[in-house]
mmCIF file of C-alpha atoms in Angstrom:
data_model
loop_
_atom_site.group_PDB
_atom_site.id
_atom_site.type_symbol
_atom_site.label_atom_id
_atom_site.label_comp_id
_atom_site.label_asym_id
_atom_site.label_seq_id
_atom_site.Cartn_x
_atom_site.Cartn_y
_atom_site.Cartn_z
ATOM 1 C CA MET X 1 0.000 0.000 0.000
ATOM 2 C CA ILE X 2 1.245 3.465 -0.896
ATOM 3 C CA VAL X 3 1.445 5.665 2.194
ATOM 4 C CA CYS X 4 3.060 8.814 0.748
ATOM 5 C CA ILE X 5 3.903 10.404 -2.585
ATOM 6 C CA ALA X 6 5.931 13.558 -3.123
ATOM 7 C CA VAL X 7 7.068 15.855 -5.903
ATOM 8 C CA VAL X 8 10.238 17.767 -5.070
ATOM 9 C CA GLY X 9 11.634 20.568 -7.225
ATOM 10 C CA HIS X 10 15.142 20.731 -8.644
ATOM 11 C CA GLN X 11 16.250 22.875 -5.678
ATOM 12 C CA ASN X 12 14.790 20.325 -3.217
ATOM 13 C CA ASN X 13 11.748 22.498 -2.602
ATOM 14 C CA PRO X 14 8.556 20.513 -1.944
ATOM 15 C CA LEU X 15 6.032 20.998 -4.725
ATOM 16 C CA TYR X 16 3.488 18.394 -3.637
ATOM 17 C CA ILE X 17 3.362 15.970 -0.699
ATOM 18 C CA GLN X 18 0.387 13.757 -0.021
ATOM 19 C CA SER X 19 0.068 11.175 2.753
ATOM 20 C CA PHE X 20 -2.458 8.375 2.484
ATOM 21 C CA THR X 21 -2.528 7.334 6.163
ATOM 22 C CA GLU X 22 -3.646 8.724 9.497
ATOM 23 C CA ALA X 23 -2.571 12.251 10.402
ATOM 24 C CA ASP X 24 -0.190 10.892 13.071
ATOM 25 C CA ASP X 25 2.109 9.418 10.424
ATOM 26 C CA ALA X 26 2.214 12.488 8.178
ATOM 27 C CA LEU X 27 5.189 14.133 9.882
ATOM 28 C CA LYS X 28 7.171 10.889 9.946
ATOM 29 C CA LEU X 29 6.473 10.320 6.248
ATOM 30 C CA HIS X 30 7.524 13.874 5.375
ATOM 31 C CA HIS X 31 10.768 13.207 7.231
ATOM 32 C CA ILE X 32 11.327 9.983 5.259
ATOM 33 C CA VAL X 33 10.742 11.877 1.994
ATOM 34 C CA HIS X 34 13.174 14.594 3.073
ATOM 35 C CA CYS X 35 15.836 12.029 4.016
ATOM 36 C CA SER X 36 15.448 10.248 0.681
ATOM 37 C CA LEU X 37 16.561 13.409 -1.126
ATOM 38 C CA ASP X 38 20.097 12.798 0.152
ATOM 39 C CA VAL X 39 20.076 9.349 -1.456
ATOM 40 C CA VAL X 40 18.788 10.802 -4.731
ATOM 41 C CA ASP X 41 21.515 13.454 -4.732
ATOM 42 C CA GLU X 42 24.149 10.825 -3.997
ATOM 43 C CA ARG X 43 23.000 8.641 -6.896
ATOM 44 C CA VAL X 44 22.795 11.560 -9.311
ATOM 45 C CA ASN X 45 26.173 13.025 -8.342
ATOM 46 C CA ASN X 46 28.022 9.670 -8.132
ATOM 47 C CA PRO X 47 26.645 7.622 -11.053
ATOM 48 C CA LYS X 48 29.586 5.177 -11.008
ATOM 49 C CA LYS X 49 28.699 3.907 -7.517
ATOM 50 C CA SER X 50 25.009 3.366 -8.262
ATOM 51 C CA GLY X 51 23.350 1.021 -10.698
ATOM 52 C CA PRO X 52 21.135 3.185 -12.934
ATOM 53 C CA MET X 53 22.458 4.689 -16.145
ATOM 54 C CA LEU X 54 22.690 8.463 -16.532
ATOM 55 C CA ASN X 55 19.700 8.566 -18.884
ATOM 56 C CA GLU X 56 17.563 6.339 -16.649
ATOM 57 C CA THR X 57 14.778 8.249 -14.923
ATOM 58 C CA PHE X 58 13.742 5.445 -12.568
ATOM 59 C CA LEU X 59 16.138 5.441 -9.613
ATOM 60 C CA GLY X 60 14.727 2.256 -8.103
ATOM 61 C CA LEU X 61 14.712 1.457 -4.417
ATOM 62 C CA LEU X 62 16.374 4.334 -2.600
ATOM 63 C CA TYR X 63 16.387 2.641 0.777
ATOM 64 C CA PRO X 64 14.278 0.316 2.882
ATOM 65 C CA THR X 65 13.325 1.049 6.471
ATOM 66 C CA GLU X 66 11.802 -1.314 8.987
ATOM 67 C CA ASN X 67 8.244 -0.575 7.846
ATOM 68 C CA TYR X 68 8.628 1.176 4.478
ATOM 69 C CA LYS X 69 10.331 1.029 1.129
ATOM 70 C CA VAL X 70 11.230 4.304 -0.567
ATOM 71 C CA TYR X 71 11.492 4.561 -4.370
ATOM 72 C CA GLY X 72 12.670 7.452 -6.494
ATOM 73 C CA TYR X 73 12.223 8.853 -9.979
ATOM 74 C CA LEU X 74 14.052 11.794 -11.551
ATOM 75 C CA THR X 75 12.655 13.781 -14.470
ATOM 76 C CA ASN X 76 14.753 15.426 -17.180
ATOM 77 C CA THR X 77 14.205 18.769 -15.444
ATOM 78 C CA LYS X 78 15.623 17.357 -12.167
ATOM 79 C CA VAL X 79 12.219 17.209 -10.474
ATOM 80 C CA LYS X 80 12.137 14.250 -8.088
ATOM 81 C CA PHE X 81 9.224 11.928 -7.413
ATOM 82 C CA ILE X 82 9.354 9.979 -4.153
ATOM 83 C CA LEU X 83 7.122 7.007 -3.373
ATOM 84 C CA VAL X 84 6.843 5.504 0.122
ATOM 85 C CA THR X 85 5.111 2.136 0.385
ATOM 86 C CA THR X 86 4.436 -0.394 3.137
ATOM 87 C CA ASP X 87 4.371 -3.247 0.619
ATOM 88 C CA LEU X 88 7.770 -4.850 1.151
ATOM 89 C CA ASP X 89 7.608 -7.210 -1.840
ATOM 90 C CA VAL X 90 6.596 -4.857 -4.652
ATOM 91 C CA ARG X 91 7.978 -5.439 -8.163
ATOM 92 C CA ASP X 92 10.104 -2.817 -9.907
ATOM 93 C CA ALA X 93 7.880 -3.110 -12.999
ATOM 94 C CA ASP X 94 4.847 -2.051 -10.937
ATOM 95 C CA VAL X 95 6.722 0.909 -9.465
ATOM 96 C CA ARG X 96 7.947 1.958 -12.929
ATOM 97 C CA ASN X 97 4.363 1.818 -14.188
ATOM 98 C CA PHE X 98 3.207 3.912 -11.221
ATOM 99 C CA PHE X 99 5.881 6.554 -11.850
ATOM 100 C CA ARG X 100 5.054 6.621 -15.567
ATOM 101 C CA ARG X 101 1.383 7.354 -14.790
ATOM 102 C CA PHE X 102 2.300 9.810 -12.010
ATOM 103 C CA HIS X 103 4.705 11.637 -14.333
ATOM 104 C CA SER X 104 1.931 11.969 -16.914
ATOM 105 C CA ALA X 105 -0.384 13.488 -14.287
ATOM 106 C CA TYR X 106 2.404 15.847 -13.204
ATOM 107 C CA LEU X 107 3.002 16.974 -16.786
ATOM 108 C CA ASP X 108 -0.681 17.743 -17.229
ATOM 109 C CA ALA X 109 -0.699 19.756 -13.984
ATOM 110 C CA VAL X 110 2.358 21.879 -14.794
ATOM 111 C CA SER X 111 1.215 22.410 -18.389
ATOM 112 C CA ASN X 112 -1.699 24.429 -17.051
ATOM 113 C CA PRO X 113 -1.136 28.050 -18.098
ATOM 114 C CA PHE X 114 -2.145 29.217 -14.614
ATOM 115 C CA HIS X 115 0.498 27.106 -12.861
ATOM 116 C CA VAL X 116 3.599 29.043 -11.801
ATOM 117 C CA PRO X 117 6.753 26.937 -12.382
ATOM 118 C CA GLY X 118 8.611 26.101 -9.177
ATOM 119 C CA LYS X 119 5.578 26.761 -6.953
ATOM 120 C CA LYS X 120 3.457 24.222 -5.082
ATOM 121 C CA ILE X 121 0.959 22.258 -7.121
ATOM 122 C CA THR X 122 -2.479 23.197 -5.811
ATOM 123 C CA SER X 123 -4.643 21.737 -8.576
ATOM 124 C CA LYS X 124 -7.631 19.759 -7.283
ATOM 125 C CA THR X 125 -7.685 17.827 -10.575
ATOM 126 C CA PHE X 126 -4.080 16.756 -10.011
ATOM 127 C CA ALA X 127 -4.839 15.658 -6.436
ATOM 128 C CA GLU X 128 -7.840 13.617 -7.602
ATOM 129 C CA ARG X 129 -5.827 12.019 -10.400
ATOM 130 C CA VAL X 130 -3.029 11.134 -7.975
ATOM 131 C CA SER X 131 -5.550 9.540 -5.600
ATOM 132 C CA THR X 132 -6.959 7.466 -8.469
ATOM 133 C CA ILE X 133 -3.480 6.305 -9.512
ATOM 134 C CA VAL X 134 -2.583 5.411 -5.906
ATOM 135 C CA LYS X 135 -5.811 3.435 -5.424
ATOM 136 C CA SER X 136 -5.332 1.483 -8.663
ATOM 137 C CA PHE X 137 -1.716 0.736 -7.743
ATOM 138 C CA SER X 138 -2.703 -0.502 -4.293
ATOM 139 C CA PHE X 139 -5.236 -2.894 -5.811
ATOM 140 C CA ASN X 140 -2.716 -4.213 -8.368
ATOM 141 C CA THR X 141 -0.123 -5.134 -5.753
ATOM 142 C CA THR X 142 -2.533 -6.954 -3.458
ATOM 143 C CA GLY X 143 -4.268 -8.944 -6.185
#
C-alpha cells in the first residue's frame, strides 16, 4: 500500500506531498521523503557507484526502512518523485508503471497556463488524479 507520494523541485523544494494514512504518520512520512533526497543526490552526483544509467529516470529502491520502502524517480528537469510504500515485496515493474502514470499526471498539472513553475501544485484535478493512480496501484499489488 502506498502511504506517501511527493514531488520535489530541482532545488529540493517541496512541490506536492500527499500522505495516504492517518494524520499521526504524516510528519514521519515527510521526514522519510526529506531524508530520501540525500540518497537521490548521492545517486545523481556519483553515477559510477550506483546502478542506474545516466539517462535512466527510474532510480529504483532508494532505501528500505523497517516498515517502508522508498522509491525514487528523476525527471529530465531534475524534479524528483518519491514514493513511500508499506508493501515490502513490490515489483520494480509495478513501481515503474506507477511513476510513468504519475509523471503523466504531473506533466498535465504543470502544463496548465495558470500554474507558476517552481511553486506548489495546488490543482484539485491533479490531487484527484493522484488519488486514483494510488488506489489502482494498491489494488494491483494486493491482487
